[in-house]
PDB file of C-alpha atoms in Angstrom:
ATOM      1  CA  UNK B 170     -43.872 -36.530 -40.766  1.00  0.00           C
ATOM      2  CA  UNK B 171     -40.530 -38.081 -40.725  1.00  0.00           C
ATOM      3  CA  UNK B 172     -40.099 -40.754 -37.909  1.00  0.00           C
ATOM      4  CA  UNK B 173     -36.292 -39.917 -35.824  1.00  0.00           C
ATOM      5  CA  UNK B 174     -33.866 -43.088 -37.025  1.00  0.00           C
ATOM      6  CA  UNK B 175     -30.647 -42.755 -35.313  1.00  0.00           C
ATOM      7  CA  UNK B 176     -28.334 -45.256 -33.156  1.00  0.00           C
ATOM      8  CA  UNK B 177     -27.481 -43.880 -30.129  1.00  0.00           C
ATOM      9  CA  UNK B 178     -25.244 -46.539 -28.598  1.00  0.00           C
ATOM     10  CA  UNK B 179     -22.080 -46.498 -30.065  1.00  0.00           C
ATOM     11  CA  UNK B 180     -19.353 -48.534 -27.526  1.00  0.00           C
ATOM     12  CA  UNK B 181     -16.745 -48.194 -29.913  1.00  0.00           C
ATOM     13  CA  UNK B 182     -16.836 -44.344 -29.539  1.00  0.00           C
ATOM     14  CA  UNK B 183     -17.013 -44.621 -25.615  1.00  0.00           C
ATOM     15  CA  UNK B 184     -14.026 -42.930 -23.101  1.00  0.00           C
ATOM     16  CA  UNK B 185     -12.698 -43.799 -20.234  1.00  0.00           C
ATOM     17  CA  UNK B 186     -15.430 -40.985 -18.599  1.00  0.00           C
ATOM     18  CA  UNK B 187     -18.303 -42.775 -20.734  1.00  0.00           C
ATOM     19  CA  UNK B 188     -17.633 -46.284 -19.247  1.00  0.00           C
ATOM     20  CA  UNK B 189     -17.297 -44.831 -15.856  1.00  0.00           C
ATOM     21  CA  UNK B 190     -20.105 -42.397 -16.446  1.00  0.00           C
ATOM     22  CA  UNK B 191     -22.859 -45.456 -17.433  1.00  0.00           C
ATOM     23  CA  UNK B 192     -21.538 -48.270 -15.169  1.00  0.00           C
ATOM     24  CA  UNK B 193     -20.721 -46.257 -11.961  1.00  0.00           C
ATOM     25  CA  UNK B 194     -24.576 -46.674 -10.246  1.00  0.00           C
ATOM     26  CA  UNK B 195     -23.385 -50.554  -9.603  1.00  0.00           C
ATOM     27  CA  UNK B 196     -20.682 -49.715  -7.180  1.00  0.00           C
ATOM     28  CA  UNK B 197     -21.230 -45.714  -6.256  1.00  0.00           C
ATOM     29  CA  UNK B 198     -24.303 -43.742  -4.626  1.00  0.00           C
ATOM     30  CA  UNK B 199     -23.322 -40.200  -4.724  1.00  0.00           C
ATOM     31  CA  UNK B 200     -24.658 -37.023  -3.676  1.00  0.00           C
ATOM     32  CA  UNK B 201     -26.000 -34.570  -6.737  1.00  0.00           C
ATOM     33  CA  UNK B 202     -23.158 -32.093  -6.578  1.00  0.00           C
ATOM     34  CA  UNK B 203     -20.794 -35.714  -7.842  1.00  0.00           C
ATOM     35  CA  UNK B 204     -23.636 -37.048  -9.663  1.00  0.00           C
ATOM     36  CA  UNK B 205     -23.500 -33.416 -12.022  1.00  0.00           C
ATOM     37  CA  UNK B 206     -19.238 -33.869 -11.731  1.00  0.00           C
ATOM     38  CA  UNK B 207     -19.370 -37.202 -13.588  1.00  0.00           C
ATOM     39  CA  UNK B 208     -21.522 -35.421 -16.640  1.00  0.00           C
ATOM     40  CA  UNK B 209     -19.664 -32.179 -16.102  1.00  0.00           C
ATOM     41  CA  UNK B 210     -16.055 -33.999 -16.601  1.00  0.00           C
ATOM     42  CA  UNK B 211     -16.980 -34.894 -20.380  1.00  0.00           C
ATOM     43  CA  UNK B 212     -19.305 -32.462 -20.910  1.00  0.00           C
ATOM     44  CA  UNK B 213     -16.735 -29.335 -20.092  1.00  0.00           C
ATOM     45  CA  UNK B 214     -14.142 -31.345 -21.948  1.00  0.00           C
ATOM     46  CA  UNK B 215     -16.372 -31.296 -25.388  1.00  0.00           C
ATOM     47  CA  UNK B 216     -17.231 -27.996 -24.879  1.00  0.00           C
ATOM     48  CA  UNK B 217     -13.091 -27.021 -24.419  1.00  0.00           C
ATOM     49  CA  UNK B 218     -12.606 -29.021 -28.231  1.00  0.00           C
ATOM     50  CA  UNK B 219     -15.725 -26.959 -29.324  1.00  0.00           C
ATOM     51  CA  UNK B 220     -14.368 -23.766 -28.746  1.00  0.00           C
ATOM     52  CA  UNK B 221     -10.764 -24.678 -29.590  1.00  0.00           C
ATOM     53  CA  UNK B 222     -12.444 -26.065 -33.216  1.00  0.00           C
ATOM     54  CA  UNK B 223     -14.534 -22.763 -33.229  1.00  0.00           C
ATOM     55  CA  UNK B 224     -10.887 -20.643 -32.858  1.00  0.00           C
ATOM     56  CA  UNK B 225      -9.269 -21.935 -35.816  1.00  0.00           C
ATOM     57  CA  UNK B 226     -11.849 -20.477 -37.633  1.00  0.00           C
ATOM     58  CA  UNK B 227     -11.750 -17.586 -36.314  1.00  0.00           C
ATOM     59  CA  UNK B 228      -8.208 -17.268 -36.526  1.00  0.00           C
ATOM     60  CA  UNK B 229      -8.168 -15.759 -40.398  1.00  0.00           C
ATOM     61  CA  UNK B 230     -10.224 -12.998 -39.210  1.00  0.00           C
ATOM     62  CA  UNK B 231      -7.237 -11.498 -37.034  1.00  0.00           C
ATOM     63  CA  UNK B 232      -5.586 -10.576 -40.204  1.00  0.00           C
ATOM     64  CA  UNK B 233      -8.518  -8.025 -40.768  1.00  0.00           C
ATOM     65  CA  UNK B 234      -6.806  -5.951 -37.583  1.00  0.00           C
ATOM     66  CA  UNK B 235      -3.851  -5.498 -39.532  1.00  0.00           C
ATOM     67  CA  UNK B 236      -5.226  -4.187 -42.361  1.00  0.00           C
ATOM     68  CA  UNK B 237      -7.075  -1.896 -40.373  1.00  0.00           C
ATOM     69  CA  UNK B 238      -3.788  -0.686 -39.172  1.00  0.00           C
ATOM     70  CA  UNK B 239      -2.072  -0.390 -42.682  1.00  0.00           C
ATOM     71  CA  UNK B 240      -5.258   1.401 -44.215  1.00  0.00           C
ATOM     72  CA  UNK B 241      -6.274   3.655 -41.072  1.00  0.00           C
ATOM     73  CA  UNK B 242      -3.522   3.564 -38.481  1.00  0.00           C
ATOM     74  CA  UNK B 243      -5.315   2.227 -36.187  1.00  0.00           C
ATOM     75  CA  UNK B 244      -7.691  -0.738 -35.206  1.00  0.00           C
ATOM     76  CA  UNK B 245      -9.973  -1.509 -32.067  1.00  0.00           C
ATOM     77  CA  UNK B 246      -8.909  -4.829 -32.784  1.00  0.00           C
ATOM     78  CA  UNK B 247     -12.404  -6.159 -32.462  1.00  0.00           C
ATOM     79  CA  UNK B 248     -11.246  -9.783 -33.926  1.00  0.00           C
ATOM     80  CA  UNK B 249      -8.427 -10.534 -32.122  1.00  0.00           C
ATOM     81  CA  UNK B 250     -10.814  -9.634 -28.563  1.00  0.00           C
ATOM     82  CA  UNK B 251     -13.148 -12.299 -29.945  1.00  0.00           C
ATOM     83  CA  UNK B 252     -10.538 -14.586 -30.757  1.00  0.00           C
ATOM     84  CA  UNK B 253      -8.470 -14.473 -27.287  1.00  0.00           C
ATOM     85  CA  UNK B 254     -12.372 -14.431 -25.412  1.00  0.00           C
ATOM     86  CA  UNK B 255     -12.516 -17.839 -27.217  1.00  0.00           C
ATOM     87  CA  UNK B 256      -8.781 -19.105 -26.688  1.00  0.00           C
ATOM     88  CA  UNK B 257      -9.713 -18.048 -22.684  1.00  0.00           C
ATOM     89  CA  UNK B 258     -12.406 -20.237 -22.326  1.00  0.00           C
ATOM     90  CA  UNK B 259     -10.605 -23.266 -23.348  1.00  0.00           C
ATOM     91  CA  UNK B 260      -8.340 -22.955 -20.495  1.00  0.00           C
ATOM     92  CA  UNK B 261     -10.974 -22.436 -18.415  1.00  0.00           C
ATOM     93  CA  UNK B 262     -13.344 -25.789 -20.348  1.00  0.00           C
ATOM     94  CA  UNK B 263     -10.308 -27.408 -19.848  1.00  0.00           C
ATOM     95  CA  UNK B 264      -9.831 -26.923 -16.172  1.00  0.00           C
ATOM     96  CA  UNK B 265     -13.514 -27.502 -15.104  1.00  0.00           C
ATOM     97  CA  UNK B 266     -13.078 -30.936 -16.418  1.00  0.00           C
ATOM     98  CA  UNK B 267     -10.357 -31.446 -14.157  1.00  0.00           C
ATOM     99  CA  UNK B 268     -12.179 -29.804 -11.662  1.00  0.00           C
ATOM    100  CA  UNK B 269     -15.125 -32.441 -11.985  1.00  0.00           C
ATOM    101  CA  UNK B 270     -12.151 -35.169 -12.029  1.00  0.00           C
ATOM    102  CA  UNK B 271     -11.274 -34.025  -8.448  1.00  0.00           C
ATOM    103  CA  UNK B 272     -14.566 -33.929  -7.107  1.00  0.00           C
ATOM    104  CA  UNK B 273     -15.458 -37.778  -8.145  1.00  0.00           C
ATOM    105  CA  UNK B 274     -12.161 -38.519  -6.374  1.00  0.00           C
ATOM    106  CA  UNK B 275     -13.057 -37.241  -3.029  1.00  0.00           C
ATOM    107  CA  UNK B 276     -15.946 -38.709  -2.631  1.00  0.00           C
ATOM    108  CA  UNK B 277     -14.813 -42.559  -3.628  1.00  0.00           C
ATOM    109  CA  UNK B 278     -12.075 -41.931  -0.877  1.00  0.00           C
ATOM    110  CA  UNK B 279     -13.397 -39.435   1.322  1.00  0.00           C
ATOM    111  CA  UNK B 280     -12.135 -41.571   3.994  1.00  0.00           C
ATOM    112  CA  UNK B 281      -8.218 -41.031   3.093  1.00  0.00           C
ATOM    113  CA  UNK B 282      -6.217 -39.231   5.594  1.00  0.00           C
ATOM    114  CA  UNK B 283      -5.297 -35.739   4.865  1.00  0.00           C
ATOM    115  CA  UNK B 284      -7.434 -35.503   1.428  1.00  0.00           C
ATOM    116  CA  UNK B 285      -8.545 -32.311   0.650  1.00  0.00           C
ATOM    117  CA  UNK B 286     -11.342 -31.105  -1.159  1.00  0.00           C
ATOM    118  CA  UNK B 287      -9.798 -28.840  -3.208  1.00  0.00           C
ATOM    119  CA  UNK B 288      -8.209 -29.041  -6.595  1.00  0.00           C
ATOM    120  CA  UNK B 289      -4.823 -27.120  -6.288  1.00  0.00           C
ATOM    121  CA  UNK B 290      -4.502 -29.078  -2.755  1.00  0.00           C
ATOM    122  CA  UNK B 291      -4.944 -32.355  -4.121  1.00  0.00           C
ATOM    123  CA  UNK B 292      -2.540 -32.034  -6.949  1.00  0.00           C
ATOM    124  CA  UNK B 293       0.019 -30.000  -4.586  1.00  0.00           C
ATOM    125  CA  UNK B 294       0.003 -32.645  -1.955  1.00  0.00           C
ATOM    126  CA  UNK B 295       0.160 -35.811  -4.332  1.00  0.00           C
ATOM    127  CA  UNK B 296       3.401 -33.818  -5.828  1.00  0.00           C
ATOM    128  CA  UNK B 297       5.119 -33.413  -2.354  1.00  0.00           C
ATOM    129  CA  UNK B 298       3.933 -36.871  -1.448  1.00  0.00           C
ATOM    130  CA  UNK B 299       1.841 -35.784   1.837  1.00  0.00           C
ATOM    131  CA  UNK B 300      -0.828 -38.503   0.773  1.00  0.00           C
ATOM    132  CA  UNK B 301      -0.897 -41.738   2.516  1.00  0.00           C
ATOM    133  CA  UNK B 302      -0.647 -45.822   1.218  1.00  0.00           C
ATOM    134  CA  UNK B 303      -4.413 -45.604   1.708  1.00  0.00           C
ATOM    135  CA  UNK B 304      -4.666 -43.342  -1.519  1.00  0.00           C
ATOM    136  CA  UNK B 305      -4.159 -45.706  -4.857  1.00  0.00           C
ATOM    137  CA  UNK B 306      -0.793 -44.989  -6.499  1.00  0.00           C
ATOM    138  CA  UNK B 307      -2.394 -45.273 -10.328  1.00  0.00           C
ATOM    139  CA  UNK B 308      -3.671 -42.116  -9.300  1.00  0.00           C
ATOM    140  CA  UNK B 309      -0.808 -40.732  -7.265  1.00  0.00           C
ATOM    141  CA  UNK B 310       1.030 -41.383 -10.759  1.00  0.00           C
ATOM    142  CA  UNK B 311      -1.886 -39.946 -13.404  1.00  0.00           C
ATOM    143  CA  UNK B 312      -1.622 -36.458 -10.622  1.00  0.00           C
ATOM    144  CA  UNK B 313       2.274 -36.515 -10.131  1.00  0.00           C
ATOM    145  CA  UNK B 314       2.653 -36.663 -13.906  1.00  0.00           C
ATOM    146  CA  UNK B 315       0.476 -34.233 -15.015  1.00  0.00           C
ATOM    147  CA  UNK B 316       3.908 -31.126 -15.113  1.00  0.00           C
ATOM    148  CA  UNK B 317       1.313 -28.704 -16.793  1.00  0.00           C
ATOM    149  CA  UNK B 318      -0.746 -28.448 -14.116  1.00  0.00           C
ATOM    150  CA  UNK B 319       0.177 -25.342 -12.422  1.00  0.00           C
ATOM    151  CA  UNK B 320       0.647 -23.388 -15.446  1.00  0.00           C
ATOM    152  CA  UNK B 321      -2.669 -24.237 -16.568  1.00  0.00           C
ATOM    153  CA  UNK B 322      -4.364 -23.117 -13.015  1.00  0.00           C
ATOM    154  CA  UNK B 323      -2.277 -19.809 -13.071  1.00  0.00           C
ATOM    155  CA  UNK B 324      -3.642 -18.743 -16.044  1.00  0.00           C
ATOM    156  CA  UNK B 325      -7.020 -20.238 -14.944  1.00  0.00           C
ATOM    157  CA  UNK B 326      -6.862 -18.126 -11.721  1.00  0.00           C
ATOM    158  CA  UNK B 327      -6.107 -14.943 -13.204  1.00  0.00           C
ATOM    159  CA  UNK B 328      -8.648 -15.685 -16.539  1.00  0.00           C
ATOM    160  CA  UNK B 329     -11.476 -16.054 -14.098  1.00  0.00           C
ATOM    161  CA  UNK B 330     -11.364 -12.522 -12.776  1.00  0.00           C
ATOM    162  CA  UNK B 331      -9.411 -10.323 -15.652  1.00  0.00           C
ATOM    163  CA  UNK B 332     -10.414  -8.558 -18.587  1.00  0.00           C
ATOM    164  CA  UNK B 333     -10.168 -10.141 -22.279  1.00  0.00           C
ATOM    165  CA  UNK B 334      -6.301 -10.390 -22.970  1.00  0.00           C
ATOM    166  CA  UNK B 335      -4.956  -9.819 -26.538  1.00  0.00           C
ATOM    167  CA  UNK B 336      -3.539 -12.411 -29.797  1.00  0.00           C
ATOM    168  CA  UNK B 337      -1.866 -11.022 -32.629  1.00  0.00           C
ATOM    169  CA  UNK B 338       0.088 -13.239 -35.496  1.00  0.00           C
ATOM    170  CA  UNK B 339       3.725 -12.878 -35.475  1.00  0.00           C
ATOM    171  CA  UNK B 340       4.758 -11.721 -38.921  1.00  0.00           C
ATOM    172  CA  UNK B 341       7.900 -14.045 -38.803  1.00  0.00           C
ATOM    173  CA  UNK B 342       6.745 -17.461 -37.750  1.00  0.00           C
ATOM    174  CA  UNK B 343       3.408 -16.709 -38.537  1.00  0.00           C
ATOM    175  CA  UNK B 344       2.072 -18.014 -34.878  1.00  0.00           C
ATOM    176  CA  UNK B 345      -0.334 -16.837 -33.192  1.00  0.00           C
ATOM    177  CA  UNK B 346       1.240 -14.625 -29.623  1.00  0.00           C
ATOM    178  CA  UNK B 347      -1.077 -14.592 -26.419  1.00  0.00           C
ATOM    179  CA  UNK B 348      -0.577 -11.507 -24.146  1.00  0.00           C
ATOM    180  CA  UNK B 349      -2.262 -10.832 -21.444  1.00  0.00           C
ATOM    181  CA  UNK B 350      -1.098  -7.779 -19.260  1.00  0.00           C
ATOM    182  CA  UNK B 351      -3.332  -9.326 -16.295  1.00  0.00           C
ATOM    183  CA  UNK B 352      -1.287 -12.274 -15.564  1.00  0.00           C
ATOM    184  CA  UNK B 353       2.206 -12.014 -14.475  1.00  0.00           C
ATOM    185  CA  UNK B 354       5.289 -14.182 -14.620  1.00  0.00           C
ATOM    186  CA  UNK B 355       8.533 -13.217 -12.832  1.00  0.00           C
ATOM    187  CA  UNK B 356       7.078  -9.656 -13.151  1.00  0.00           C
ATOM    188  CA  UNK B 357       6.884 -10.088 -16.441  1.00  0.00           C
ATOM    189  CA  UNK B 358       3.132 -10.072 -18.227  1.00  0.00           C
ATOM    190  CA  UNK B 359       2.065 -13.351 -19.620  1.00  0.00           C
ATOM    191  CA  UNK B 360       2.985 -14.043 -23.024  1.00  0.00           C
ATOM    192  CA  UNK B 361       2.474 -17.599 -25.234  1.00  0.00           C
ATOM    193  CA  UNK B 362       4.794 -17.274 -28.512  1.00  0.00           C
ATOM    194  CA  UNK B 363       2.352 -20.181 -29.357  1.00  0.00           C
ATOM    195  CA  UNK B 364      -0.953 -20.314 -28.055  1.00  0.00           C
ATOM    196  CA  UNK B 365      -2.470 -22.556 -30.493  1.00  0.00           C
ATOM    197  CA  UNK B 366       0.204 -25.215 -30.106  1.00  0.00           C
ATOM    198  CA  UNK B 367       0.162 -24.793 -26.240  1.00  0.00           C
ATOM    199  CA  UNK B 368      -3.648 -25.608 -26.259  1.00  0.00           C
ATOM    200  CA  UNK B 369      -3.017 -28.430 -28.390  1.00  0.00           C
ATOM    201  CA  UNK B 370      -0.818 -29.769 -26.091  1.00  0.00           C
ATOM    202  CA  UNK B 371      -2.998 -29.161 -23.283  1.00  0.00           C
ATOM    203  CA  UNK B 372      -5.934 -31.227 -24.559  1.00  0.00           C
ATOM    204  CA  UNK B 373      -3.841 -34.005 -25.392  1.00  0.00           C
ATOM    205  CA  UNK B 374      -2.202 -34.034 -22.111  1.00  0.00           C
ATOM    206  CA  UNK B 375      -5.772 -33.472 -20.179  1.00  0.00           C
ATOM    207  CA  UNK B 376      -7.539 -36.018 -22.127  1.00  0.00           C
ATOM    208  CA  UNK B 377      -4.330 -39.082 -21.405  1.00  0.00           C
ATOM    209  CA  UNK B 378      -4.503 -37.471 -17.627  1.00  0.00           C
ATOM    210  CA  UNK B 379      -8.803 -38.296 -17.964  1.00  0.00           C
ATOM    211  CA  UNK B 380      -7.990 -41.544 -19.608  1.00  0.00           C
ATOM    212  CA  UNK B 381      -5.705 -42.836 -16.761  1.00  0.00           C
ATOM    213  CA  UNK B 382      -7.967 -41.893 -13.939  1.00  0.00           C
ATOM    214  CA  UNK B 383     -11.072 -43.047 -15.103  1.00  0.00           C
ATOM    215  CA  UNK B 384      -8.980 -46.380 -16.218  1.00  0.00           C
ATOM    216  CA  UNK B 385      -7.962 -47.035 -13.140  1.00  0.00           C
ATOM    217  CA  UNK B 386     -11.891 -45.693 -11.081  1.00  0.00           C
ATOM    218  CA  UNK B 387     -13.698 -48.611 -14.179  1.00  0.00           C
ATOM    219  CA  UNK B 388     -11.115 -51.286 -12.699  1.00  0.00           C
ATOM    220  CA  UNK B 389     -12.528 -50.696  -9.401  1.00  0.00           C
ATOM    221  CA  UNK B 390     -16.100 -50.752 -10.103  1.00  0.00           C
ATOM    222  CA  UNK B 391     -18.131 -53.921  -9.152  1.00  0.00           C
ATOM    223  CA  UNK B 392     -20.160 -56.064 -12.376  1.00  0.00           C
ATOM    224  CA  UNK B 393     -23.541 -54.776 -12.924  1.00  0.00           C
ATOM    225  CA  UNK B 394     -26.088 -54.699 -15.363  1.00  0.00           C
ATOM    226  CA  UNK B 395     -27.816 -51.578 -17.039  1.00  0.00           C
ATOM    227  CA  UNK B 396     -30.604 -50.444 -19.297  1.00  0.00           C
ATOM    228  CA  UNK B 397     -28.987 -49.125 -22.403  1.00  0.00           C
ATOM    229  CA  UNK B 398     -30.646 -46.988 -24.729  1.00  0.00           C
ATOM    230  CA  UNK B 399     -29.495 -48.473 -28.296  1.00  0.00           C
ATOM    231  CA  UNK B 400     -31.758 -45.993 -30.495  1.00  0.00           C
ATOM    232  CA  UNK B 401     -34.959 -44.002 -32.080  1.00  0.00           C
ATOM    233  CA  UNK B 402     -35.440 -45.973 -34.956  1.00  0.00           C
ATOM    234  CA  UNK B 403     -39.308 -45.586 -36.670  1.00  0.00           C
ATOM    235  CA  UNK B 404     -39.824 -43.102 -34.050  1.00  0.00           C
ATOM    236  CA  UNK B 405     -39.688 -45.854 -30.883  1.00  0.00           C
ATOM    237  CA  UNK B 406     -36.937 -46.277 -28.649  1.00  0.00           C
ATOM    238  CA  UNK B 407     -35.268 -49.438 -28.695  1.00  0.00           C
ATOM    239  CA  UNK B 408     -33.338 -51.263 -25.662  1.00  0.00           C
ATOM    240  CA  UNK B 409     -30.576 -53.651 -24.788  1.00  0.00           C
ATOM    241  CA  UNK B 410     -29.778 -54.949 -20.668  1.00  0.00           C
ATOM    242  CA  UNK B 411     -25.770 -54.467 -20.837  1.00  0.00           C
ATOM    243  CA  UNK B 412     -23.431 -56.296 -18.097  1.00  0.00           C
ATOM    244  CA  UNK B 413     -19.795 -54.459 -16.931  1.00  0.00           C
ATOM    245  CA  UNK B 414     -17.458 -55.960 -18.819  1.00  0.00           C
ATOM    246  CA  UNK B 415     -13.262 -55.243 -20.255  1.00  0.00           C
ATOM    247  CA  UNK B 416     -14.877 -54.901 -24.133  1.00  0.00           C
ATOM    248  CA  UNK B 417     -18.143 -54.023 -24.935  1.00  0.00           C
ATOM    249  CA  UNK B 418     -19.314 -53.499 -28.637  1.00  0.00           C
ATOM    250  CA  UNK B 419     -22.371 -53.060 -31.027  1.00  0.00           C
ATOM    251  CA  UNK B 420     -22.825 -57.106 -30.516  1.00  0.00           C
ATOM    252  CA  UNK B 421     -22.823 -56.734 -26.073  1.00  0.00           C
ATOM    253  CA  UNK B 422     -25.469 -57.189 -23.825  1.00  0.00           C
ATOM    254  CA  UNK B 423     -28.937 -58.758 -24.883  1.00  0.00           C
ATOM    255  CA  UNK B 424     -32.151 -56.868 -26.660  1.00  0.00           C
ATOM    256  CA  UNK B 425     -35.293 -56.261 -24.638  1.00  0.00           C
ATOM    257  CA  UNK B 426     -37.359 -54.588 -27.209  1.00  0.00           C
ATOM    258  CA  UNK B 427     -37.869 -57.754 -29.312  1.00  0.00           C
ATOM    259  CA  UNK B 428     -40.559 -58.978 -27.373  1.00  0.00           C
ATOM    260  CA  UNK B 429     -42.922 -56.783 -29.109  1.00  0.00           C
ATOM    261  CA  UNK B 430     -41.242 -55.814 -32.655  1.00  0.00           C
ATOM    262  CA  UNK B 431     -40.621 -59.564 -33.217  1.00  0.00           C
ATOM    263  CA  UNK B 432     -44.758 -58.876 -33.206  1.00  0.00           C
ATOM    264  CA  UNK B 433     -44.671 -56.155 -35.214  1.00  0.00           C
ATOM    265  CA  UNK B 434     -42.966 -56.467 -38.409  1.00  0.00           C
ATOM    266  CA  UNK B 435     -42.887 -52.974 -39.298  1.00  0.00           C
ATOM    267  CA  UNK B 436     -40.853 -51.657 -36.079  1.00  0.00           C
ATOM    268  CA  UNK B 437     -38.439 -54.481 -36.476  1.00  0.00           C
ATOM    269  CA  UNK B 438     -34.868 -53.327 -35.078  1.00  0.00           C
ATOM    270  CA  UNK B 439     -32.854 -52.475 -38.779  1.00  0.00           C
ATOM    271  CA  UNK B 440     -29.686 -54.046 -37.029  1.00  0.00           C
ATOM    272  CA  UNK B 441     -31.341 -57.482 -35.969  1.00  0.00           C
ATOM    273  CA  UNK B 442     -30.252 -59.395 -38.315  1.00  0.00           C
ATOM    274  CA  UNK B 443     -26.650 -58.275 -37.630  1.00  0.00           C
ATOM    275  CA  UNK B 444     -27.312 -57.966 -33.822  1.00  0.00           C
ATOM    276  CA  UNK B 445     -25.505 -60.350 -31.470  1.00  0.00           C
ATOM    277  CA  UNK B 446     -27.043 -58.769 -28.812  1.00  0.00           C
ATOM    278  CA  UNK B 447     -30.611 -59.805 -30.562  1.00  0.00           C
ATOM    279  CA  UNK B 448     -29.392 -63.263 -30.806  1.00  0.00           C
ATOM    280  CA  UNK B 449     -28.485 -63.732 -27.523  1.00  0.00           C
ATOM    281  CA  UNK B 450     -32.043 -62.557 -26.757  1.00  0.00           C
ATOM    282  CA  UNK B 451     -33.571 -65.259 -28.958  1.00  0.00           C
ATOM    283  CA  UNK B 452     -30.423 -67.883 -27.341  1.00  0.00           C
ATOM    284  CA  UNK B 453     -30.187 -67.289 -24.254  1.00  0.00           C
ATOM    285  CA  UNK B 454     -26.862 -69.411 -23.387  1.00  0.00           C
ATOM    286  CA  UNK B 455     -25.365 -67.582 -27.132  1.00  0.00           C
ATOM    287  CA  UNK B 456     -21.600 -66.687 -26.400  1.00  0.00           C
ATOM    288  CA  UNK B 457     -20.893 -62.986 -27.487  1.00  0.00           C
ATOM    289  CA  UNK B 458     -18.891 -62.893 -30.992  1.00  0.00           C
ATOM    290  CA  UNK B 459     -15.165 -62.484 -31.045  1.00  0.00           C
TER     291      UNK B 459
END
């Protein structure tokens, strides 16, 4: 049997949501619909880049329709369904994190006049300034800013109840087209010359609008200290206490589980020796590395 080695705290891989997400306890006591919103946020947002990476490998397989069509005439265009039922749930990934966003929102200022609890209201109301001074303007600013906002929820809206729309590659520019005869725009059926680049552009601008919300809910949040989980190495877990702070990294907090592999030569932490966190442990008054 093979003991589990792997290091599970990794600071210098950490977003905006993953502060927020491990220090909020100190300051917050939410209900377990917000409590699930703070893991949905980054989880729906992985899943979004998960499917988007899956698409791009589906995308050769669309060229398999059009052969179809040059050797038979016609195609059921079986590849290009499976690659638009992908492409569709990224928008829809992508607005569930937003979703989450909102709900963490409203229920740090519950108290703010006129503050709905709604998603399209929020965003609509911060745009034609109907919130009050009593809501902070860093995120007035991250919602006002965020221009793709109601194209994204459009095709969000009509995504959640339509049939699977349709992608083919244009033969000129070699891009893939989204059309989907569901979803209507000045009477017109939705159609993205680009869809690829459009959802690039959309999980950019999604993850800057995460950054600057959660950048702003972290400045807010009052110092505490946690248990932090720094890894399975030899098959035991392994600990460190870890205090709020601007810059945490690898060296942060101090070790708890050298009081019994100091003991125990065999289960001795591999990064120790390299540990500033393990130092401070053994010194208490050590100053963290620069």
């Amino acid at each position: 049997m093979i003991a589990a080695t792997v290091r599970t705290f990794a600071p210098e891989l950490w977003s905006s949501v993953d502060y927020f997400r491990f220090f909020y306890i100190g300051t917050h006591s939410f209900n377990s619909d917000t409590t699930k919103a703070i893991s949905g946020v980054r989880n729906h947002f992985q899943k979004a880049l998960i499917l988007h990476q899956l698409s791009t490998k589906l995308l050769p397989n669309l060229s398999n329709d059009e052969a179809e069509i040059q050797s038979k005439g016609y195609t059921p265009a079986t590849n290009a369904k499976e690659f638009s039922a992908v492409l569709e749930e990224v928008f829809t990934e992508l607005y569930s994190s937003i979703d989450c966003t909102r709900k963490i929102i409203v229920a740090i200022y519950r108290r703010t006049r006129g503050l709905p609890d709604s998603t399209r209201k929020l965003f609509h109301r911060v745009s034609d300034g109907l919130l009050g001074n009593d809501f902070p303007d860093e995120l007035k600013h991250a919602i006002a800013s965020a221009d793709w906002y109601d194209e994204l929820l459009a095709i969000r809206d009509e995504l959640t109840h339509s049939d699977i729309g349709n992608c083919m590659i244009d033969r000129d520019t070699k891009l893939v087209t989204y059309m989907h005869t569901g979803i209507y725009r000045n009477g017109i059926p939705l159609i993205i010359t680009d869809v690829m680049g459009k959802l690039q552009f959309l999980i950019q601008s999604i993850n800057t609008f995460l950054e600057a919300v959660f950048h702003f809910l972290n400045s807010q949040l009052e110092i505490t200290t946690i248990d932090q989980l720094c890894g399975i190495f030899f098959g035991r877990a392994y600990l460190r206490t870890l205090t709020i702070e601007p810059s945490i990294d690898l060296n942060s907090g101090i070790c708890q589980s050298h009081t019994w592999f100091d003991h125990d030569v065999q289960f001795r932490c591999p990064l120790a020796n390299s540990c500033g966190a393990y130092t401070r442990a053994k010194s208490p008054h050590q100053p963290k590395p620069n």
